[in-house]
Coordinates of N, CA and C in Angstrom, one line a residue:
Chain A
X1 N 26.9 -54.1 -39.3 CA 26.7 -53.8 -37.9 C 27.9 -54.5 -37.2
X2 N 28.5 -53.7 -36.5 CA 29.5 -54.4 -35.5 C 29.1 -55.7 -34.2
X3 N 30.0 -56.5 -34.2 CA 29.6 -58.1 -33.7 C 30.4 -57.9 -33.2
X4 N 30.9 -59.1 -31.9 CA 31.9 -59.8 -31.7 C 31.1 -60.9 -30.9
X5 N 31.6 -62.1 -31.3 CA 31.7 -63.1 -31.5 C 32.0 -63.9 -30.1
X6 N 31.4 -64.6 -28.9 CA 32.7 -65.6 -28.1 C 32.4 -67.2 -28.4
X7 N 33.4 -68.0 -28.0 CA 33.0 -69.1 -27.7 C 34.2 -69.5 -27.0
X8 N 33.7 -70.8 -26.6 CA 32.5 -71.2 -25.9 C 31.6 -70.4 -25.3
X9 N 30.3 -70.5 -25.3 CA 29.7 -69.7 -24.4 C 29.9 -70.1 -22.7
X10 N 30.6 -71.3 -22.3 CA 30.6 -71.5 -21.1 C 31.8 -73.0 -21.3
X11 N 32.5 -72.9 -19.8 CA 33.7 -73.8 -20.0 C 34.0 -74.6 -18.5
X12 N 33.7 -75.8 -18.1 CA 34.4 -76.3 -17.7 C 36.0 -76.9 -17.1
X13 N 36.7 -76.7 -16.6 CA 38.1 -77.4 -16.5 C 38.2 -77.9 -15.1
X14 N 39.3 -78.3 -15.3 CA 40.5 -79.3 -13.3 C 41.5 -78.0 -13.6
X15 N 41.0 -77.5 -12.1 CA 42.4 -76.7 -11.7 C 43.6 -77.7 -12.0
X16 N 44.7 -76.5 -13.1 CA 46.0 -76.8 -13.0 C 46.0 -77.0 -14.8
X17 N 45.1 -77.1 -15.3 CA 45.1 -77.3 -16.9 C 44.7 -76.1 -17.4
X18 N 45.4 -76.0 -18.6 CA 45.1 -74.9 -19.7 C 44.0 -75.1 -20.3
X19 N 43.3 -73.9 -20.9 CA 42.3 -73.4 -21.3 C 42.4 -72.5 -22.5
X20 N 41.4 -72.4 -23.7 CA 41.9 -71.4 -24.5 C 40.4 -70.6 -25.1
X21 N 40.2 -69.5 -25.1 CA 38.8 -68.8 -24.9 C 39.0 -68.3 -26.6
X22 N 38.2 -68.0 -27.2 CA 38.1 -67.6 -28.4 C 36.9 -66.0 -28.4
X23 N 37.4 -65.1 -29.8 CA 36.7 -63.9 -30.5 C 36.8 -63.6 -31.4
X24 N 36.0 -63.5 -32.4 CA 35.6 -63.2 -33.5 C 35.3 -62.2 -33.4
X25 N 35.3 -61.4 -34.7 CA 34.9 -59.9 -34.4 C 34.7 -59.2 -35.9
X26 N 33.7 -58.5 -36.3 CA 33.4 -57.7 -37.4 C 33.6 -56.4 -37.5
X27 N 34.6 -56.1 -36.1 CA 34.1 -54.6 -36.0 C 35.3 -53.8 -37.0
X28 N 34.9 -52.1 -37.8 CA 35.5 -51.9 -38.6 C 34.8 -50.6 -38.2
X29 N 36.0 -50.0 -38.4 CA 37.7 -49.6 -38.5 C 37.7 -50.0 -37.2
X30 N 38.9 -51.2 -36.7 CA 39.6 -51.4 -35.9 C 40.7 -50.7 -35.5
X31 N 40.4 -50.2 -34.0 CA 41.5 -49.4 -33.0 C 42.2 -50.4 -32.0
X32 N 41.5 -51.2 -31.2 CA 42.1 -52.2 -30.5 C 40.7 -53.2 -29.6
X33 N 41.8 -53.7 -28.8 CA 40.9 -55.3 -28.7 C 41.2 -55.4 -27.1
X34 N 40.2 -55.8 -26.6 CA 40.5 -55.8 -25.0 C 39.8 -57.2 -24.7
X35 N 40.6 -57.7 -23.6 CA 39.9 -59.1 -22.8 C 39.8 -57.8 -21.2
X36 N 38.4 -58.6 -20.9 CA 38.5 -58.2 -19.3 C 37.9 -59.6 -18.5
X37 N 38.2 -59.4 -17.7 CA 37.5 -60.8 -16.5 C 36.6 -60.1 -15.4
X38 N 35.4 -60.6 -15.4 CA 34.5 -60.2 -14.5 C 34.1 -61.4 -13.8
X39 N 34.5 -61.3 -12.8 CA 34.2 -62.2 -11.6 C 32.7 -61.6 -10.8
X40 N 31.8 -62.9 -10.3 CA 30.7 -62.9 -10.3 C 29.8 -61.9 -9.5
X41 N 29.1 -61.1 -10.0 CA 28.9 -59.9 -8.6 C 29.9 -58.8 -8.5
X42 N 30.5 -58.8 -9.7 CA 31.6 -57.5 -9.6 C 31.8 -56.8 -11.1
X43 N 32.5 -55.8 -11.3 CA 32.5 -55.3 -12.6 C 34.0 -55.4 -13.1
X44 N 33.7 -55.7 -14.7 CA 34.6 -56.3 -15.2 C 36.5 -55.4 -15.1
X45 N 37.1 -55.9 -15.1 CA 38.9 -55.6 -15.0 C 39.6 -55.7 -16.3
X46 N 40.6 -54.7 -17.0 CA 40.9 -55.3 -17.9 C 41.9 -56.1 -18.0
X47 N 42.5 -57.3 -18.6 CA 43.5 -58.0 -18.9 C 44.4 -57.3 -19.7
X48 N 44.2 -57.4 -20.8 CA 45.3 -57.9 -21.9 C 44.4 -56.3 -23.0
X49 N 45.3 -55.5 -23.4 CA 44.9 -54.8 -24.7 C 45.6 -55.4 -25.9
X50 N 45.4 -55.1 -27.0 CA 46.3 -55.2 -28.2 C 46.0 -53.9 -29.1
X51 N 46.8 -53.7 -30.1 CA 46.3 -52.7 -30.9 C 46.5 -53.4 -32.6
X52 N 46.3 -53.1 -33.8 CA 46.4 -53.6 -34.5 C 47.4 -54.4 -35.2
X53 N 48.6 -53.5 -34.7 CA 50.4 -54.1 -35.0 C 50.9 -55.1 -34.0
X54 N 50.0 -55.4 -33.0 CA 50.2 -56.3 -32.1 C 49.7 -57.9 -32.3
X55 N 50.3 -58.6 -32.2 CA 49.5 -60.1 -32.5 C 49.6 -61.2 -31.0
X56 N 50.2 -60.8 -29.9 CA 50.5 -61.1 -28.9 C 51.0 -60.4 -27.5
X57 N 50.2 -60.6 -26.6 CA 50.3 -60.1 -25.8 C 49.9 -60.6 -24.0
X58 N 51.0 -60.3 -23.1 CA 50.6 -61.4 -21.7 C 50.2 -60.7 -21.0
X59 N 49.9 -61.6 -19.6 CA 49.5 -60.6 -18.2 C 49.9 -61.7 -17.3
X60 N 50.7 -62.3 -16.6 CA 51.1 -63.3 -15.9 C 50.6 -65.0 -16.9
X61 N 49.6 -65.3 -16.0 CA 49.1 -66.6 -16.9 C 48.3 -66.6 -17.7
X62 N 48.1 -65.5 -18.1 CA 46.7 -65.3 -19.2 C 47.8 -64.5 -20.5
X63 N 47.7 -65.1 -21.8 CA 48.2 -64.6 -22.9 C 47.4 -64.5 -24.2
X64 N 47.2 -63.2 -24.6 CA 46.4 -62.9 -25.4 C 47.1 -62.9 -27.0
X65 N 45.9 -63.6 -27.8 CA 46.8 -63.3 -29.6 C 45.8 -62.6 -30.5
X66 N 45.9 -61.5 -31.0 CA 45.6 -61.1 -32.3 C 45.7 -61.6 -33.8
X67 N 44.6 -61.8 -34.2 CA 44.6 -61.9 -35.9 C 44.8 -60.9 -36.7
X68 N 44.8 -59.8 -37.0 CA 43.7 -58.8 -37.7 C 43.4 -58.9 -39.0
X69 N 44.0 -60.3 -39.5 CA 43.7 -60.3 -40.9 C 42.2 -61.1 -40.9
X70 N 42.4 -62.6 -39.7 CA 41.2 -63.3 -39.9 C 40.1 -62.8 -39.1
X71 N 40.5 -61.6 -37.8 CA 39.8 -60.8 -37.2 C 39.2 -61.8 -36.3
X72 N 40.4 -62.2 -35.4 CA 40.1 -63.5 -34.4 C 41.0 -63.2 -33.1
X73 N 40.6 -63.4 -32.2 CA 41.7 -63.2 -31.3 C 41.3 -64.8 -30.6
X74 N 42.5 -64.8 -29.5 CA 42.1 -66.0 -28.4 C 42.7 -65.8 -26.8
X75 N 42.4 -66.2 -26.1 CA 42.8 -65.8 -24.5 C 43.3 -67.1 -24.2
X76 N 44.7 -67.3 -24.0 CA 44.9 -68.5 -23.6 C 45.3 -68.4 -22.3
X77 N 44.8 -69.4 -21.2 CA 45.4 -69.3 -19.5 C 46.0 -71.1 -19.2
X78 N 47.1 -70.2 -18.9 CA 48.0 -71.4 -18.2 C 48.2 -71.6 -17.2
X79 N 47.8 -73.4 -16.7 CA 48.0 -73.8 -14.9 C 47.1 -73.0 -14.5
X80 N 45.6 -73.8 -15.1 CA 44.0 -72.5 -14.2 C 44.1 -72.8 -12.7
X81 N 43.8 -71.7 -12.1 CA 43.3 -71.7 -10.8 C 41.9 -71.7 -10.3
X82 N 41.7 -71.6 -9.0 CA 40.2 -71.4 -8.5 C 39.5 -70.1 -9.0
X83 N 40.5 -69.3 -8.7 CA 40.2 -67.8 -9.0 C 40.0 -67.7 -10.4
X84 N 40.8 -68.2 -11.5 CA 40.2 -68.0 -12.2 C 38.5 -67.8 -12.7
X85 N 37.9 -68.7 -12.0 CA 36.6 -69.2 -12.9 C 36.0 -68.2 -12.6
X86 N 35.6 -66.8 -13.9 CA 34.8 -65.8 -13.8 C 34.8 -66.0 -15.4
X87 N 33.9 -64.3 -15.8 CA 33.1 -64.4 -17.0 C 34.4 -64.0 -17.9
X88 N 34.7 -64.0 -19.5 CA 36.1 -63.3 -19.5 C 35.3 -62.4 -20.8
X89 N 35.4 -61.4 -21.2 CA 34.6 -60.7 -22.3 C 35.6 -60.3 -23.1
X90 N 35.3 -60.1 -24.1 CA 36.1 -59.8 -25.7 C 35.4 -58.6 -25.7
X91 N 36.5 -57.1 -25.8 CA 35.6 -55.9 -26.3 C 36.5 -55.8 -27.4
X92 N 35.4 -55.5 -28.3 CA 36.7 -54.7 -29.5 C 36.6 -52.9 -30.4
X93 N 37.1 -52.4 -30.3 CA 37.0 -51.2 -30.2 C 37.4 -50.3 -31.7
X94 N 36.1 -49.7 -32.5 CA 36.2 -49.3 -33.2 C 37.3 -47.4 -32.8
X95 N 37.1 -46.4 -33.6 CA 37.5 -45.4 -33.2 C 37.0 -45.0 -32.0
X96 N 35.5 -44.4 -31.9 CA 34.7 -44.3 -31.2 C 34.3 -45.1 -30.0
X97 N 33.7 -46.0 -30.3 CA 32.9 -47.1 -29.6 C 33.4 -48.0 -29.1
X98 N 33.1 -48.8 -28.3 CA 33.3 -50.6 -28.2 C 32.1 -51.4 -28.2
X99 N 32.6 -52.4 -28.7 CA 31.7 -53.3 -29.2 C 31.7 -54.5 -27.7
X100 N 30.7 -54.6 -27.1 CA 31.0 -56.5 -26.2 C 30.8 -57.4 -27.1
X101 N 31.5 -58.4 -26.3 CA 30.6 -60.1 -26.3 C 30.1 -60.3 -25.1
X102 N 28.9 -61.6 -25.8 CA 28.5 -62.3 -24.4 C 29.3 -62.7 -23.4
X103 N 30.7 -62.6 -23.9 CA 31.3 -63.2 -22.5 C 31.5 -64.8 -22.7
X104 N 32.6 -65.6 -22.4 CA 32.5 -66.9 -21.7 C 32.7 -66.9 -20.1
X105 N 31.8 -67.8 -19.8 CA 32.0 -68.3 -18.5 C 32.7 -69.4 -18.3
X106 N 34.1 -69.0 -17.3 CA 34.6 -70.4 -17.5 C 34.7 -71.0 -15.8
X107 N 34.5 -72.0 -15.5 CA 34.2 -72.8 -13.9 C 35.7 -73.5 -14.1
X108 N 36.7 -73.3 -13.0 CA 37.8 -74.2 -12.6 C 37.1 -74.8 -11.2
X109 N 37.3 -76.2 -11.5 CA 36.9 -77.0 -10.6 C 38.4 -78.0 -9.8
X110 N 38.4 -78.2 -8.6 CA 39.7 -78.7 -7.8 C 39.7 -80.0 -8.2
Chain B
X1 N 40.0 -53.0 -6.1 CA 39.6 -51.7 -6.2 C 40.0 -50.4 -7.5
X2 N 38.9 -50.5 -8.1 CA 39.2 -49.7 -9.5 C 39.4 -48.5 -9.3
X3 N 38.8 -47.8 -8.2 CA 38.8 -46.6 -8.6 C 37.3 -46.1 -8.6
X4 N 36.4 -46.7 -8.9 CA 35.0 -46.8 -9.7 C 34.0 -46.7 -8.3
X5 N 33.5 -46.3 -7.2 CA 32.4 -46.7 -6.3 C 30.9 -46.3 -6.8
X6 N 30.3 -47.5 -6.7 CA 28.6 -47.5 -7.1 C 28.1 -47.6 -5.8
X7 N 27.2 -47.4 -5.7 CA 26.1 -47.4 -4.6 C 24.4 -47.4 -4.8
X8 N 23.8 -48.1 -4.2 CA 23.8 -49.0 -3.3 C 24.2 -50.5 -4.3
X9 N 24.6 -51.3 -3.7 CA 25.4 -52.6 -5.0 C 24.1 -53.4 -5.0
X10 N 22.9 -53.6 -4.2 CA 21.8 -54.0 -4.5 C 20.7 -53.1 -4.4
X11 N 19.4 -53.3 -4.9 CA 18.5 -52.6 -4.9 C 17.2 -53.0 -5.3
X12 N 16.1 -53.8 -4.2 CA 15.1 -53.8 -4.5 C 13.6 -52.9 -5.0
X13 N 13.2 -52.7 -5.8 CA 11.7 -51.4 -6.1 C 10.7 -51.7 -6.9
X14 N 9.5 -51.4 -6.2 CA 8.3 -51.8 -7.1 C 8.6 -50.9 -8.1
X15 N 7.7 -51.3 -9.1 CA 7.5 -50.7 -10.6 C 7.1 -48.8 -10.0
X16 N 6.4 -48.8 -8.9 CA 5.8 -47.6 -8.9 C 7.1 -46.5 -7.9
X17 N 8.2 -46.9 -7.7 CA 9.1 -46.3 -6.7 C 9.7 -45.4 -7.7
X18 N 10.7 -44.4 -7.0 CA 11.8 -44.0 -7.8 C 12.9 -43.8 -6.4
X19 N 13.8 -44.6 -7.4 CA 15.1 -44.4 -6.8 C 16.3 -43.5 -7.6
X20 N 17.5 -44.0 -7.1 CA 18.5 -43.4 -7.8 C 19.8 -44.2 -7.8
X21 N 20.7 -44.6 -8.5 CA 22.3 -45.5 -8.5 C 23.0 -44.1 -8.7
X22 N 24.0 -44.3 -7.7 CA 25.1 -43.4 -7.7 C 26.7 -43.9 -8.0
X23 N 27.1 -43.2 -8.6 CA 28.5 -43.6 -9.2 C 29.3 -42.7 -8.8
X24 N 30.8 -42.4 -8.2 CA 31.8 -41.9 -7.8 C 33.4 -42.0 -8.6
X25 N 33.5 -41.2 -8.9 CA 35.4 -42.0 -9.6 C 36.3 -41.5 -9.1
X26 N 37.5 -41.7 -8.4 CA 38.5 -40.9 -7.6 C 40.0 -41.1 -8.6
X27 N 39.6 -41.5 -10.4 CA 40.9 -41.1 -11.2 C 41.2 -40.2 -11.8
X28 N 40.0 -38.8 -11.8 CA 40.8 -37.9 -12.4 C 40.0 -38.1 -14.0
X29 N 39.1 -38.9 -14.0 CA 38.9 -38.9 -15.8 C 38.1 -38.1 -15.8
X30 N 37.7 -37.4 -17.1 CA 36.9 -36.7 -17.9 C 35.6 -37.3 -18.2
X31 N 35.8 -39.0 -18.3 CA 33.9 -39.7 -19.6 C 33.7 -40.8 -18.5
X32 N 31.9 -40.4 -18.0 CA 32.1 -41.6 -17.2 C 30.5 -42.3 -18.4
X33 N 30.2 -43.5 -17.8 CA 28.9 -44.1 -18.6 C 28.4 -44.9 -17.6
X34 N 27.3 -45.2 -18.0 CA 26.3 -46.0 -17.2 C 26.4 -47.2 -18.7
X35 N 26.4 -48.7 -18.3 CA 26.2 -50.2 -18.6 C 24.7 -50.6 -18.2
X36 N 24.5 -51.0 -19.0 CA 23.2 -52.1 -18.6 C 23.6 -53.2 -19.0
X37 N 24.0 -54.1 -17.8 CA 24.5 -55.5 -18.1 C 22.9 -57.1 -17.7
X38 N 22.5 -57.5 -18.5 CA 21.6 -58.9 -18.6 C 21.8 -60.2 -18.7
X39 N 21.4 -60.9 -18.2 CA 21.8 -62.2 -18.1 C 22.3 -62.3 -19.5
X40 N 23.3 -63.3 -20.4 CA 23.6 -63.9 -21.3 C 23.3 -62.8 -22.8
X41 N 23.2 -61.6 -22.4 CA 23.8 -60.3 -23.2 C 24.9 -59.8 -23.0
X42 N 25.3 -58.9 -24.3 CA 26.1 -58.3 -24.0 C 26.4 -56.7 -23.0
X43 N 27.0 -56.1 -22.5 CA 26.7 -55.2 -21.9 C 26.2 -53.9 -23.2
X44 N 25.2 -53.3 -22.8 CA 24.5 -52.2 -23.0 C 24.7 -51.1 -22.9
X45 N 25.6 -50.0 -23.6 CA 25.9 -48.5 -23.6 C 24.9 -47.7 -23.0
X46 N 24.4 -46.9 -22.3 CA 23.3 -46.5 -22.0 C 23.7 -45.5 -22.3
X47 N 24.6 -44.4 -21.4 CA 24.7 -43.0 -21.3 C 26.1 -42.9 -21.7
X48 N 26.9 -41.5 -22.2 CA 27.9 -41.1 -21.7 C 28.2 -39.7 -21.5
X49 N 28.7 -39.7 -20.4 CA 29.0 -38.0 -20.0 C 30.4 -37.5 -20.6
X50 N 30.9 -36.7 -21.2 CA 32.1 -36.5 -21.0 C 32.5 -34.7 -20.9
X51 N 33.1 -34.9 -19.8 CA 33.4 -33.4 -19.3 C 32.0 -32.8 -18.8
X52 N 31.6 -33.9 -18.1 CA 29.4 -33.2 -17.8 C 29.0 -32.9 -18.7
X53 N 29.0 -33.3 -19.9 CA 27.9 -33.0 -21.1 C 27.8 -34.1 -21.8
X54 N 26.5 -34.6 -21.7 CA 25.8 -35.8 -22.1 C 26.3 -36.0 -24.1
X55 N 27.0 -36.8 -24.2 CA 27.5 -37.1 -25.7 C 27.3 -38.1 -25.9
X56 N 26.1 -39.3 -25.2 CA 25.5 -40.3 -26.1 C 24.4 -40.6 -25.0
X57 N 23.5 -41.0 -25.7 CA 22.0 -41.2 -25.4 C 21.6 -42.2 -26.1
X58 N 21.9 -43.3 -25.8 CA 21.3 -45.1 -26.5 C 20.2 -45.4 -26.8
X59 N 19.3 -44.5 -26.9 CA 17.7 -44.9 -27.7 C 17.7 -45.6 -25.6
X60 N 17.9 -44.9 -24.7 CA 17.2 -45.1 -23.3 C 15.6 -45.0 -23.4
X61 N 15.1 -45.7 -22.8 CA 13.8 -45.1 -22.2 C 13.5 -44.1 -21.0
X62 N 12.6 -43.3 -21.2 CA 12.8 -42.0 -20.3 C 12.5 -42.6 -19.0
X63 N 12.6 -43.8 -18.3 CA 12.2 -43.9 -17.3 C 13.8 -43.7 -16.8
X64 N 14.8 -43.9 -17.3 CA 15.8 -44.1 -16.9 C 16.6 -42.6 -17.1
X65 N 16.9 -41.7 -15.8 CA 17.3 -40.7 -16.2 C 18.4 -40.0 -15.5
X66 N 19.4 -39.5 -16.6 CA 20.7 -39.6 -15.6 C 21.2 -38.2 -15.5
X67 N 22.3 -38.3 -14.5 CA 22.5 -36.9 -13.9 C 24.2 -37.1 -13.6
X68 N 24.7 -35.6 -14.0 CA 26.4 -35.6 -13.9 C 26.5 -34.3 -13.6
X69 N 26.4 -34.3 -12.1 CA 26.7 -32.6 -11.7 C 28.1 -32.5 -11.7
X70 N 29.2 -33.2 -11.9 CA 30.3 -32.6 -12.1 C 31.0 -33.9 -13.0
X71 N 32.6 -33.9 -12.9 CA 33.0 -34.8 -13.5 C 33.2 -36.1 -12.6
X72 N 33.6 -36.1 -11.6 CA 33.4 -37.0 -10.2 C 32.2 -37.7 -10.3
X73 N 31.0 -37.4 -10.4 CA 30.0 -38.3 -9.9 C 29.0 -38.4 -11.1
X74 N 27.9 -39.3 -11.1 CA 27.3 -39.7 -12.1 C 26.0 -40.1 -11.4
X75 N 25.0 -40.2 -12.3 CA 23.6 -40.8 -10.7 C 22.0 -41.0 -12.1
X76 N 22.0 -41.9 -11.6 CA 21.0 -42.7 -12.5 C 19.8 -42.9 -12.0
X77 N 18.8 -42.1 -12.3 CA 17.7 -41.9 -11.5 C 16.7 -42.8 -12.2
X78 N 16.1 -43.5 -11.0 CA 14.6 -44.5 -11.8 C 13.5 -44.0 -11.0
X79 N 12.5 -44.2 -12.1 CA 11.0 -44.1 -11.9 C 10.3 -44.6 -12.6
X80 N 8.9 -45.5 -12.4 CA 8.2 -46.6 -13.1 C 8.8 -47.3 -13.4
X81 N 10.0 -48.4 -13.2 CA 10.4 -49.0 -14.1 C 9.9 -50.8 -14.0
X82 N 9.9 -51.0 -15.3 CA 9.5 -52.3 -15.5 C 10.0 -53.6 -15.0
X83 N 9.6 -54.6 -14.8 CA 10.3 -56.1 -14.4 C 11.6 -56.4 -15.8
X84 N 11.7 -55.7 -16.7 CA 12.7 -56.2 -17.7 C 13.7 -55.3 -17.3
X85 N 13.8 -54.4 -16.6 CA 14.7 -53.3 -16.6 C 15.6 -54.2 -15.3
X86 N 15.0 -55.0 -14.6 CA 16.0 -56.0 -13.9 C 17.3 -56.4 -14.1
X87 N 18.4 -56.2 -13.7 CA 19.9 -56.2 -15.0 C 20.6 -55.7 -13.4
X88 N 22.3 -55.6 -13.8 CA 22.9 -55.3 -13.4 C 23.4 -54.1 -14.1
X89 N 23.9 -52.8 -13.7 CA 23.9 -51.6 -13.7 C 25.6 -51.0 -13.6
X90 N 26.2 -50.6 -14.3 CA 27.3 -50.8 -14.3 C 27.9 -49.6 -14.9
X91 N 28.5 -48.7 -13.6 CA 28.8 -47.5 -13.9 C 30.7 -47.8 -14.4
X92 N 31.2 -46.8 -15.2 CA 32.4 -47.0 -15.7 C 33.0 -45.7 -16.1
X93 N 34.2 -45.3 -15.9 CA 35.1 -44.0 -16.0 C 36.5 -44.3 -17.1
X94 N 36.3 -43.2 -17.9 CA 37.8 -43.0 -18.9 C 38.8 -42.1 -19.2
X95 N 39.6 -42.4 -18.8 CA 40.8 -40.8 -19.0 C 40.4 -39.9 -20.0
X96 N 39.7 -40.3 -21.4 CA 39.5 -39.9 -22.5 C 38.0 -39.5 -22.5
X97 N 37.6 -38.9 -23.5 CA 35.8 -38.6 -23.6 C 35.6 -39.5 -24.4
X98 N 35.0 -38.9 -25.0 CA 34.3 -39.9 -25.8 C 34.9 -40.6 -26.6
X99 N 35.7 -40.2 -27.4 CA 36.6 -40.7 -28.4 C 37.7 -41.4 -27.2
X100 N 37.4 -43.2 -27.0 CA 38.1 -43.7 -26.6 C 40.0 -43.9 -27.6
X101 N 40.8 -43.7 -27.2 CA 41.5 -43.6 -28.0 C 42.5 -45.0 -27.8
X102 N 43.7 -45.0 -28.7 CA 44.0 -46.5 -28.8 C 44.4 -46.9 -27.5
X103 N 44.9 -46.5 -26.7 CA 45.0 -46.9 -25.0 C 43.7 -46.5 -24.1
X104 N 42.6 -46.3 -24.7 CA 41.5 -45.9 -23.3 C 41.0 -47.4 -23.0
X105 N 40.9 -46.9 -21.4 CA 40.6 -48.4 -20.9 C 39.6 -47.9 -20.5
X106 N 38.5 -48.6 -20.0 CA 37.0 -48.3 -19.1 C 37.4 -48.9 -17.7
X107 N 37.2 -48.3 -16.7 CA 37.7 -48.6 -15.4 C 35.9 -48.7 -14.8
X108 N 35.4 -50.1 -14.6 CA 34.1 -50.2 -13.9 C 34.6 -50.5 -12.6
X109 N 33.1 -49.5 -12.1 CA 32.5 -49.7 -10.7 C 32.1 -51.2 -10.3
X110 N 31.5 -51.9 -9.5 CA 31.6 -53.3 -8.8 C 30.0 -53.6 -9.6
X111 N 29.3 -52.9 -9.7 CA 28.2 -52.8 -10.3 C 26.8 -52.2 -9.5
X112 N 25.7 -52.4 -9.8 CA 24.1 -51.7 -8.7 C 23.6 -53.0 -9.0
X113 N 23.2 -54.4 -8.4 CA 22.5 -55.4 -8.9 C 21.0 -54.4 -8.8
X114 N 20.0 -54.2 -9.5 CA 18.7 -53.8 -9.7 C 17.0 -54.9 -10.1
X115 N 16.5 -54.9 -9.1 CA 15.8 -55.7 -9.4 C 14.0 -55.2 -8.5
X116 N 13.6 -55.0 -10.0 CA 12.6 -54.4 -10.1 C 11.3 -55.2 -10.4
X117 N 10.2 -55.3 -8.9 CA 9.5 -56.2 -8.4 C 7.7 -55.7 -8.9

């Protein structure tokens, strides 16, 4: 059965410090990998795609890395803001389908 | 602004009402879907239309019943529904049908908060 994996399930920080979000993932045959951010009361946006040949990838201060060997990705955000603090979800996407996670929630605090 | 309009973004109804969530997409895609999003789940496939013809059906319960009169609009009709069916509702559109392909992205609506009394 297809999984994916987050952690933390919830995150803490002080605006202005880095953060790094994690995903695990079982899903097979792998097509690509998406982060989105859903902010509270709204539907989710995507960030960052990757596709299998890809192991890195940015969007301003959010930079995304692919594994596909250990089938792990991570969301790193640099210098967090207020705005940041929404849910950030790991989809990963077989041919067909996509798979969610729960999501982490992450709270930047001033 | 995605592109994506849901309506009404909240919605209170007893168990014995029927209502409806309506979805809008102004990109031009072909596959739109209905989400069922739950506290501390993951989101929930429910429907997908692509090209107006229903090509996935999630083991839904029939109280939840959906409608795609064209490629534009999408509309999710409730009747009897239970206190567990309480969720956020989360309509979403794809250039692609079904077969997301290595660049399809899901473009969601803002969501229907649903909460059933």
């Amino acid at each position: 059965k297809n999984q994916v994996e987050q952690s933390p399930q919830s995150l803490i920080i002080l605006e202005g410090k880095n953060c790094t979000l994690q995903c695990n993932y079982t899903v097979s045959p792998f097509s690509n990998l998406r982060w989105y951010k859903q902010d509270t009361g709204r539907g989710p946006v995507s960030l960052t795609i990757m596709t299998f040949s890809e192991n890195t990838k940015s969007n301003g201060r959010y930079t995304a890395t692919l594994d596909a060997d250990t089938k792990q990705s991570s969301l790193h955000i640099t210098a967090s803001q207020l705005s940041d603090s929404a849910s950030y979800i790991c989809v990963v996407s077989e041919i067909y389908i996509p798979t969610f996670g729960r999501g982490t929630s992450l709270i930047v605090h001033p | 602004e995605t592109g994506v309009t849901q309506t009404p973004r909240h919605l209170v109804m007893g168990m014995t009402n029927k209502k409806s969530l309506k979805c809008e997409q102004h990109l031009g895609h072909n596959a739109m879907y209905w989400y069922k999003q739950s506290a501390k789940k993951p989101l929930e496939l429910m429907f997908v239309y692509s090209l107006e013809e229903r090509v996935e059906n999630n083991s839904v319960p029939s109280r939840f019943s959906p409608e795609c009169p064209n490629s534009s609009h999408l509309f999710l009709h409730l009747h009897t529904l239970q206190p567990e069916d309480s969720a956020l509702y989360l309509c979403a559109s794809s250039q692609e049908g079904r077969w997301i392909s290595n660049t399809g992205e899901l473009f969601f609506g803002e969501g229907s908060r649903l909460t059933v009394l």
